[in-house]
Coordinates of C-alpha atoms and ligand atoms in Angstrom, one line a residue:
M1 CA 4.7 37.6 -30.2
P2 CA 7.5 40.0 -31.3
R3 CA 10.3 40.0 -28.8
R4 CA 10.1 43.7 -28.0
R5 CA 6.4 43.2 -27.0
K6 CA 7.3 40.2 -24.9
R7 CA 9.9 42.3 -23.0
D8 CA 7.1 44.8 -22.1
I9 CA 5.1 42.1 -20.3
I10 CA 5.4 42.2 -16.5
I11 CA 6.6 38.8 -15.2
K12 CA 4.7 37.8 -12.1
G13 CA 5.9 35.3 -9.5
F14 CA 9.3 34.9 -11.2
S15 CA 11.2 34.3 -8.0
K16 CA 9.0 31.3 -7.2
L17 CA 9.8 29.5 -10.4
L18 CA 12.4 26.7 -10.7
K19 CA 15.8 27.7 -11.9
E20 CA 15.3 25.9 -15.2
D21 CA 12.0 27.7 -15.8
K22 CA 13.6 31.1 -15.0
L23 CA 16.3 30.3 -17.5
K24 CA 13.7 29.5 -20.2
I25 CA 11.9 32.8 -19.6
V26 CA 15.1 34.7 -19.8
A27 CA 16.2 32.8 -23.0
D28 CA 12.8 33.5 -24.5
L29 CA 13.4 37.2 -24.3
M30 CA 16.7 36.9 -26.2
D31 CA 17.2 36.6 -29.9
N32 CA 19.1 33.3 -29.6
Q33 CA 17.3 31.1 -27.1
I34 CA 19.3 27.9 -27.5
E35 CA 22.7 29.7 -27.3
T36 CA 21.5 31.7 -24.3
I37 CA 20.6 28.6 -22.4
E38 CA 23.8 26.9 -23.4
L39 CA 25.9 29.8 -22.4
L40 CA 24.3 30.4 -19.0
K41 CA 24.4 26.7 -18.2
S42 CA 28.0 26.4 -19.3
F43 CA 28.9 28.5 -16.3
W44 CA 27.0 26.4 -13.8
H45 CA 29.3 24.5 -11.5
A46 CA 29.6 20.8 -12.4
D47 CA 29.3 19.8 -8.8
H48 CA 25.6 20.2 -8.0
S49 CA 26.2 20.8 -4.2
K50 CA 28.7 23.6 -4.9
Q51 CA 26.2 25.2 -7.4
K52 CA 23.5 25.1 -4.8
I53 CA 25.6 27.2 -2.4
F54 CA 25.8 30.0 -5.1
D55 CA 22.1 29.6 -6.0
E56 CA 21.2 30.2 -2.4
F57 CA 23.2 33.4 -1.9
S58 CA 20.8 35.5 -3.9
E59 CA 17.4 35.4 -5.5
N60 CA 16.8 34.6 -9.2
T61 CA 20.2 33.1 -9.8
I62 CA 20.5 31.7 -13.3
S63 CA 24.2 31.4 -13.7
N64 CA 27.6 32.4 -12.2
F65 CA 29.6 35.4 -13.3
Y66 CA 33.3 34.6 -13.2
I67 CA 36.0 37.1 -12.1
P68 CA 39.7 36.1 -11.9
Y69 CA 41.0 35.0 -8.5
G70 CA 44.7 36.0 -8.3
V71 CA 47.4 36.3 -5.6
A72 CA 49.9 38.9 -4.8
P73 CA 53.0 37.3 -3.1
N74 CA 55.6 39.0 -0.8
M75 CA 53.1 41.3 0.9
I76 CA 54.9 42.0 4.2
V77 CA 52.7 43.7 6.8
N78 CA 54.2 44.3 10.2
G79 CA 56.8 41.7 9.6
H80 CA 54.4 38.9 8.4
N81 CA 54.8 37.7 4.9
Y82 CA 51.3 37.3 3.3
L83 CA 50.2 35.7 0.1
V84 CA 47.2 38.0 -0.6
P85 CA 44.2 36.7 -2.6
L86 CA 42.7 39.3 -5.0
V87 CA 39.5 39.0 -6.9
I88 CA 39.4 41.6 -9.7
E89 CA 38.8 41.7 -13.5
E90 CA 41.1 44.7 -14.3
S91 CA 44.2 43.2 -15.9
S92 CA 46.9 45.3 -14.2
V93 CA 45.8 45.4 -10.5
V94 CA 47.4 42.1 -9.3
A95 CA 50.6 42.9 -11.2
A96 CA 50.7 46.4 -9.7
A97 CA 50.1 45.1 -6.1
S98 CA 52.7 42.4 -6.6
S99 CA 55.4 44.7 -7.9
S100 CA 54.9 47.2 -5.0
A101 CA 54.9 44.3 -2.5
R102 CA 58.1 43.0 -4.0
F103 CA 59.8 46.5 -3.9
W104 CA 58.7 47.2 -0.3
S105 CA 59.6 43.7 0.9
E106 CA 63.2 44.9 0.5
H107 CA 62.6 48.3 2.1
G108 CA 61.1 47.5 5.5
G109 CA 57.7 46.2 4.3
F110 CA 54.3 47.7 5.1
H111 CA 53.5 49.0 8.6
A112 CA 50.0 49.1 9.8
E113 CA 47.9 49.9 12.9
V114 CA 44.2 49.8 13.6
V115 CA 43.2 53.1 15.1
D116 CA 39.8 52.0 16.3
V117 CA 37.1 49.4 15.3
M118 CA 33.8 51.2 16.3
K119 CA 30.7 50.9 14.1
I120 CA 27.6 53.1 14.2
G121 CA 23.9 52.4 14.0
Q122 CA 21.0 54.8 14.3
V123 CA 17.4 54.8 15.4
H124 CA 15.8 57.8 13.6
F125 CA 12.6 59.1 15.3
L126 CA 10.3 62.0 15.7
W127 CA 9.6 63.2 19.2
K128 CA 7.8 66.4 20.1
G129 CA 9.3 67.8 23.2
E130 CA 12.2 69.5 24.8
K131 CA 15.6 67.8 24.5
K132 CA 16.5 68.4 28.1
K133 CA 13.4 66.5 29.2
F134 CA 14.5 63.5 27.1
L135 CA 18.0 63.8 28.4
A136 CA 16.8 63.7 32.0
V137 CA 15.6 60.1 31.4
F138 CA 18.4 59.1 29.0
D139 CA 20.5 57.1 31.4
K140 CA 17.4 55.1 32.3
L141 CA 16.6 54.7 28.7
K142 CA 20.0 53.4 27.8
H143 CA 19.7 50.7 30.5
Y144 CA 16.2 49.8 29.2
L145 CA 17.4 49.5 25.6
K146 CA 20.4 47.4 26.6
G147 CA 18.1 45.1 28.5
A148 CA 15.7 44.8 25.6
A149 CA 18.5 43.6 23.3
S150 CA 20.3 41.5 25.8
D151 CA 19.4 38.2 24.1
I152 CA 21.0 39.5 20.9
T153 CA 24.0 41.0 22.5
A154 CA 24.9 38.1 24.9
N155 CA 26.9 36.2 22.3
M156 CA 28.8 39.3 21.1
E157 CA 29.6 40.3 24.6
A158 CA 31.0 36.8 25.3
R159 CA 33.3 37.4 22.3
G160 CA 34.5 40.7 23.7
G161 CA 32.2 43.1 21.8
G162 CA 28.7 44.6 22.1
I163 CA 27.2 48.0 22.6
V164 CA 29.9 50.6 23.4
N165 CA 27.9 53.8 23.6
M166 CA 24.6 55.5 23.1
E167 CA 23.9 59.1 22.4
L168 CA 20.9 61.2 21.9
I169 CA 21.3 63.4 18.8
D170 CA 19.1 66.4 18.4
M171 CA 18.5 67.2 14.7
T172 CA 15.5 69.4 15.3
D173 CA 17.2 72.4 13.7
Q174 CA 17.3 70.4 10.4
I175 CA 14.0 68.6 10.5
E176 CA 11.1 69.4 12.9
N177 CA 11.1 67.0 15.9
Y178 CA 13.8 64.8 14.5
F179 CA 16.1 63.0 16.9
Q180 CA 18.4 60.0 16.7
I181 CA 19.7 57.4 19.1
K182 CA 23.2 57.0 17.8
V183 CA 24.7 53.7 19.0
S184 CA 28.4 52.6 18.8
F185 CA 29.1 48.9 18.5
D186 CA 32.2 46.7 18.7
T187 CA 31.5 43.7 16.5
V188 CA 34.9 42.1 17.1
D189 CA 35.8 39.8 14.1
S190 CA 32.4 40.1 12.3
M191 CA 31.3 42.8 9.9
G192 CA 28.3 42.8 12.2
A193 CA 25.7 44.3 9.9
N194 CA 23.0 41.8 10.9
F195 CA 23.9 42.0 14.6
I196 CA 23.7 45.9 14.5
N197 CA 20.5 46.0 12.6
S198 CA 18.8 43.4 14.9
C199 CA 19.9 45.4 17.9
L200 CA 18.6 48.6 16.4
E201 CA 15.2 47.2 15.6
E202 CA 14.9 45.9 19.1
F203 CA 15.9 49.4 20.4
A204 CA 13.2 51.0 18.2
S205 CA 10.3 49.1 19.7
A206 CA 11.7 49.4 23.2
L207 CA 12.1 53.2 22.7
Q208 CA 8.5 53.5 21.9
Q209 CA 7.5 51.4 24.9
F210 CA 9.8 53.4 27.2
C211 CA 8.3 56.8 26.1
R212 CA 4.8 55.4 26.6
N213 CA 5.7 54.5 30.2
Q214 CA 7.3 57.8 31.2
E215 CA 5.2 59.4 33.9
T216 CA 7.1 62.7 33.6
F217 CA 6.1 62.9 29.9
T218 CA 3.0 64.6 28.6
E219 CA 0.6 62.7 26.4
E220 CA 2.2 64.2 23.4
E221 CA 5.7 63.3 24.6
K222 CA 4.6 59.7 25.2
E223 CA 4.3 59.4 21.4
C224 CA 7.6 58.6 19.7
R225 CA 7.4 58.0 16.0
I226 CA 10.0 55.6 14.7
I227 CA 11.1 56.5 11.1
M228 CA 13.8 53.8 10.6
S229 CA 16.5 51.8 12.3
I230 CA 19.7 51.0 10.4
L231 CA 23.5 50.8 10.7
S232 CA 25.5 53.5 9.1
N233 CA 28.1 52.5 6.5
Y234 CA 30.1 55.6 7.4
T235 CA 32.6 54.2 9.9
P236 CA 35.2 56.9 10.5
Q237 CA 36.0 55.2 13.8
C238 CA 36.7 51.9 12.2
L239 CA 39.9 53.2 10.9
V240 CA 43.3 51.7 9.9
K241 CA 46.5 53.3 8.9
A242 CA 49.1 51.7 6.7
W243 CA 52.4 53.2 5.7
V244 CA 55.8 52.6 4.1
E245 CA 59.0 54.6 4.5
C246 CA 62.5 54.7 3.3
D247 CA 65.5 56.9 2.6
F248 CA 65.4 58.9 -0.7
E249 CA 68.4 56.9 -2.0
E250 CA 66.4 53.7 -1.8
L251 CA 64.2 55.2 -4.5
D252 CA 67.2 55.8 -6.9
K253 CA 66.1 52.9 -9.2
M254 CA 62.5 54.0 -9.6
D255 CA 63.4 55.8 -12.8
K256 CA 66.5 56.1 -14.9
D257 CA 66.1 59.8 -15.3
L258 CA 65.4 60.7 -11.7
T259 CA 67.4 60.5 -8.5
G260 CA 65.6 59.0 -5.5
R261 CA 65.1 62.4 -4.1
Q262 CA 63.7 63.8 -7.4
F263 CA 61.4 60.8 -7.6
A264 CA 60.2 61.3 -4.1
E265 CA 59.5 65.0 -4.7
K266 CA 57.6 64.3 -8.0
F267 CA 55.7 61.5 -6.3
A268 CA 54.8 63.8 -3.3
L269 CA 53.6 66.5 -5.8
A270 CA 51.3 63.9 -7.5
V271 CA 49.8 63.0 -4.2
K272 CA 49.5 66.7 -3.2
I273 CA 47.5 67.3 -6.5
A274 CA 45.1 64.6 -5.4
E275 CA 44.8 66.4 -2.1
V276 CA 43.7 69.7 -3.7
D277 CA 41.9 68.6 -7.0
V278 CA 38.7 66.6 -6.8
Y279 CA 39.0 65.2 -10.3
R280 CA 42.4 63.8 -9.6
A281 CA 41.4 62.7 -6.1
T282 CA 38.6 60.5 -7.4
T283 CA 40.9 58.6 -9.7
H284 CA 43.7 58.5 -7.2
N285 CA 41.3 56.9 -4.6
K286 CA 39.9 54.6 -7.2
G287 CA 43.4 53.2 -7.6
I288 CA 43.5 52.6 -3.8
F289 CA 40.1 50.8 -4.0
N290 CA 41.4 48.6 -6.8
G291 CA 43.5 46.8 -4.2
V292 CA 41.1 47.2 -1.2
D293 CA 38.0 45.9 -3.1
A294 CA 39.9 43.0 -4.5
V295 CA 40.9 41.8 -1.0
A296 CA 37.3 42.5 0.2
I297 CA 35.7 40.4 -2.5
A298 CA 38.3 37.6 -2.1
T299 CA 37.5 37.4 1.6
G300 CA 33.7 37.7 1.3
N301 CA 33.5 41.2 2.6
D302 CA 31.0 43.9 1.5
F303 CA 33.0 46.0 -0.9
R304 CA 30.2 48.5 -1.5
A305 CA 30.0 49.3 2.2
I306 CA 33.8 49.7 2.3
E307 CA 33.8 52.0 -0.8
A308 CA 30.9 54.1 0.6
A309 CA 32.7 54.7 3.9
G310 CA 36.0 55.4 2.2
H311 CA 34.6 58.0 -0.2
T312 CA 32.7 59.8 2.6
Y313 CA 35.8 59.8 4.7
A314 CA 37.8 61.3 1.8
A315 CA 35.3 64.2 2.0
K316 CA 35.2 64.5 5.8
N317 CA 36.5 68.1 5.8
G318 CA 34.1 69.3 3.2
Q319 CA 36.2 68.6 0.1
Y320 CA 36.9 65.2 -1.5
R321 CA 40.6 64.5 -1.1
S322 CA 43.3 61.9 -1.5
L323 CA 43.1 59.1 1.1
S324 CA 46.9 58.7 1.0
H325 CA 49.6 61.3 2.0
V326 CA 53.3 61.8 1.6
E327 CA 55.7 63.4 4.0
L328 CA 59.3 64.2 3.0
K329 CA 61.4 64.9 6.0
D330 CA 65.1 64.5 6.9
G331 CA 65.9 62.6 3.7
R332 CA 63.0 60.1 4.3
F333 CA 60.0 59.3 2.1
V334 CA 57.0 58.5 4.4
Y335 CA 53.9 57.5 2.6
S336 CA 50.7 56.6 4.3
L337 CA 47.0 55.7 3.9
S338 CA 44.3 56.2 6.5
I339 CA 41.1 54.5 5.5
P340 CA 37.9 53.3 7.3
L341 CA 37.6 49.5 6.7
A342 CA 34.7 47.7 8.3
M343 CA 35.8 44.2 7.5
G344 CA 35.0 40.9 9.1
T345 CA 36.6 37.5 9.2
V346 CA 33.7 35.6 10.7
G347 CA 30.0 35.5 9.7
G348 CA 28.4 36.5 6.4
L349 CA 30.0 35.1 3.3
T350 CA 33.4 34.6 5.0
S351 CA 32.7 30.9 5.7
L352 CA 29.8 30.2 3.3
H353 CA 31.7 31.1 0.1
P354 CA 34.2 28.3 -0.3
L355 CA 36.8 30.6 -1.9
A356 CA 36.3 33.3 0.7
K357 CA 36.9 30.7 3.3
H358 CA 40.0 29.6 1.4
S359 CA 41.3 33.2 1.1
L360 CA 41.1 33.6 4.9
E361 CA 43.0 30.4 5.3
M362 CA 45.6 31.6 2.8
L363 CA 46.0 34.7 5.0
G364 CA 46.5 32.5 8.1
K365 CA 42.9 33.0 9.5
P366 CA 43.4 36.7 10.4
T367 CA 41.4 38.6 12.9
A368 CA 39.3 41.4 11.5
K369 CA 42.0 43.9 12.7
E370 CA 44.7 41.9 10.8
L371 CA 42.5 41.8 7.7
M372 CA 42.0 45.6 7.9
M373 CA 45.8 46.1 8.0
I374 CA 46.4 43.7 5.1
A375 CA 43.7 45.4 2.9
A376 CA 44.9 48.9 3.7
S377 CA 48.5 47.8 2.8
V378 CA 47.3 46.4 -0.5
G379 CA 45.4 49.6 -1.2
L380 CA 48.6 51.6 -0.5
A381 CA 50.6 49.1 -2.7
N382 CA 48.3 49.7 -5.6
N383 CA 48.3 53.5 -5.1
F384 CA 52.2 53.4 -5.0
A385 CA 52.4 51.4 -8.2
A386 CA 49.9 53.8 -10.0
I387 CA 51.7 57.0 -8.9
R388 CA 55.1 55.5 -9.6
S389 CA 54.0 54.7 -13.2
L390 CA 52.2 58.1 -13.6
V391 CA 55.2 60.2 -12.6
T392 CA 57.7 58.1 -14.6
K393 CA 56.9 56.1 -17.7
G394 CA 53.2 56.7 -17.8
I395 CA 50.4 54.3 -17.0
Q396 CA 49.6 53.0 -20.5
I397 CA 52.8 51.0 -21.1
G398 CA 52.1 48.7 -18.2
H399 CA 48.3 48.8 -18.6
M400 CA 48.4 47.9 -22.3
K401 CA 50.9 45.2 -21.8
M402 CA 48.5 43.6 -19.3
H403 CA 45.6 44.3 -21.6
L404 CA 47.3 42.5 -24.5
M405 CA 45.7 39.2 -23.8
N406 CA 42.3 40.8 -23.8
I407 CA 42.9 42.3 -27.2
L408 CA 44.3 39.0 -28.5
N409 CA 41.2 37.2 -27.2
H410 CA 39.0 39.8 -28.9
F411 CA 40.6 38.6 -32.2
Q412 CA 40.2 35.0 -31.1
A413 CA 44.0 34.5 -31.4
T414 CA 45.3 30.9 -31.3
K415 CA 47.9 29.8 -28.7
E416 CA 50.6 30.1 -31.4
E417 CA 49.5 33.6 -32.4
K418 CA 49.4 34.7 -28.8
D419 CA 53.0 33.4 -28.2
K420 CA 54.2 35.4 -31.2
A421 CA 52.3 38.5 -30.1
V422 CA 53.7 38.4 -26.6
E423 CA 57.2 38.1 -28.0
Y424 CA 56.7 40.9 -30.5
F425 CA 55.1 43.3 -28.1
V426 CA 58.0 43.1 -25.6
D427 CA 59.5 46.1 -27.4
H428 CA 56.6 47.4 -29.4
K429 CA 53.8 49.7 -28.3
V430 CA 50.6 47.8 -27.4
S431 CA 47.5 49.4 -28.8
F432 CA 44.3 48.0 -30.2
A433 CA 45.3 49.1 -33.7
N434 CA 48.8 47.7 -33.5
V435 CA 47.6 44.3 -32.2
S436 CA 45.0 44.2 -34.9
K437 CA 47.6 45.0 -37.6
F438 CA 50.0 42.4 -36.1
I439 CA 47.4 39.7 -36.1
Q440 CA 46.3 40.5 -39.7
E441 CA 49.9 40.3 -40.9
I442 CA 50.7 37.0 -39.3
R443 CA 47.5 35.5 -40.5
V444 CA 48.3 36.6 -44.1
K445 CA 51.7 35.0 -43.8
Ligands
LIG1 C1 43.3 52.4 -12.8 O1 42.4 51.4 -12.5 C2 43.7 53.2 -11.6 C3 44.6 54.4 -11.9 O2 43.9 55.3 -12.8 C4 44.8 55.1 -10.5 C5 45.5 56.4 -10.6 O3 45.4 57.1 -11.6 O4 46.1 56.8 -9.5 C6 45.9 54.0 -12.5

């Protein structure tokens, strides 16, 4: 059968097949079956027990997708010197974080504080009645819901966390009869997604039961229709602030053509632009997430949740803005980042993924709060490196230098050719065309 036609066939029961059989089906849909199988298998871990761990993380695993695991040394946060693990494919991110870390290590290091660690979950439901009638029984309801989830919360409470608050939210002006029970949780060192969702589902059925049992409720009010129960990834109260500061003179060496004060002013203007212009703000914040995500992935945290919260937070006042800010005052450069970071250091992948576990060990087994402060500092470090380049020599020199290896690999350069290229491009502009020309020339010679 022609391959195009084969691709149109719906594959039934794929997830139930053995991995080898899945691989055969996938290969069969490609032009080069043997190479496909060889390629995908070549990335299987040689140690079967290690491979099994990865196979069991997700459904339909047929291979592993490698991303570099690097480290940024000299990251001083609140006086502790961290060697920070970073998982990222973009060539310049680790170099950028490292060079900022090195600079700030001699200028007081990064400072950070956790503002709060609250996480939110919601039970969304329809209820036809007057809010004040619901509020009259709300204290009783809270007690009832807490009791219903007590088996789930006992462990978390023993660790110092649990349910912190419950509110009734009336959204009937937006959707007819739509209310929420909005719950705040403290999940201590865990990200807590499973804990929160389990509590919420328990609350949902208890809420229905509670309504049914209310003698003061009419027959209609006894009916509570649950729509869904789920945590919110928007965590504005799980907030961390990181900052650096120095005298203007300490920035004198940032650029040969600018004094420290001029550099600080130009830098502050670049950040201001990201506060007022949404196009710039998006790229600016992307640079922050280069660092934050790399720490999140290296430590087994959910970087999609972190990104989602961060971008919503950036738009909290109705316009998407920079997450970092600069203040120039009394000859001082004060540069900060406030970012919601729902991170965990226990549970989830943090101990299941051998390298995530190792990353946390490398960081000295931090608490979730410490990890939040480290990740925020790395985000600020990456933002600093990006803005520094942008307002001085431009981003491409550094980027393309780091990208040189990728271009050389594209041309399948040998070790000798790579050595020659690295030497040559120390003082020549790296571009795809220039590298291509250079390789052709040395190959002719
Ligand atoms: C590239 O990954 C990130 C930057 O574009 C960030 C920025 O422009 O601020 C360099």
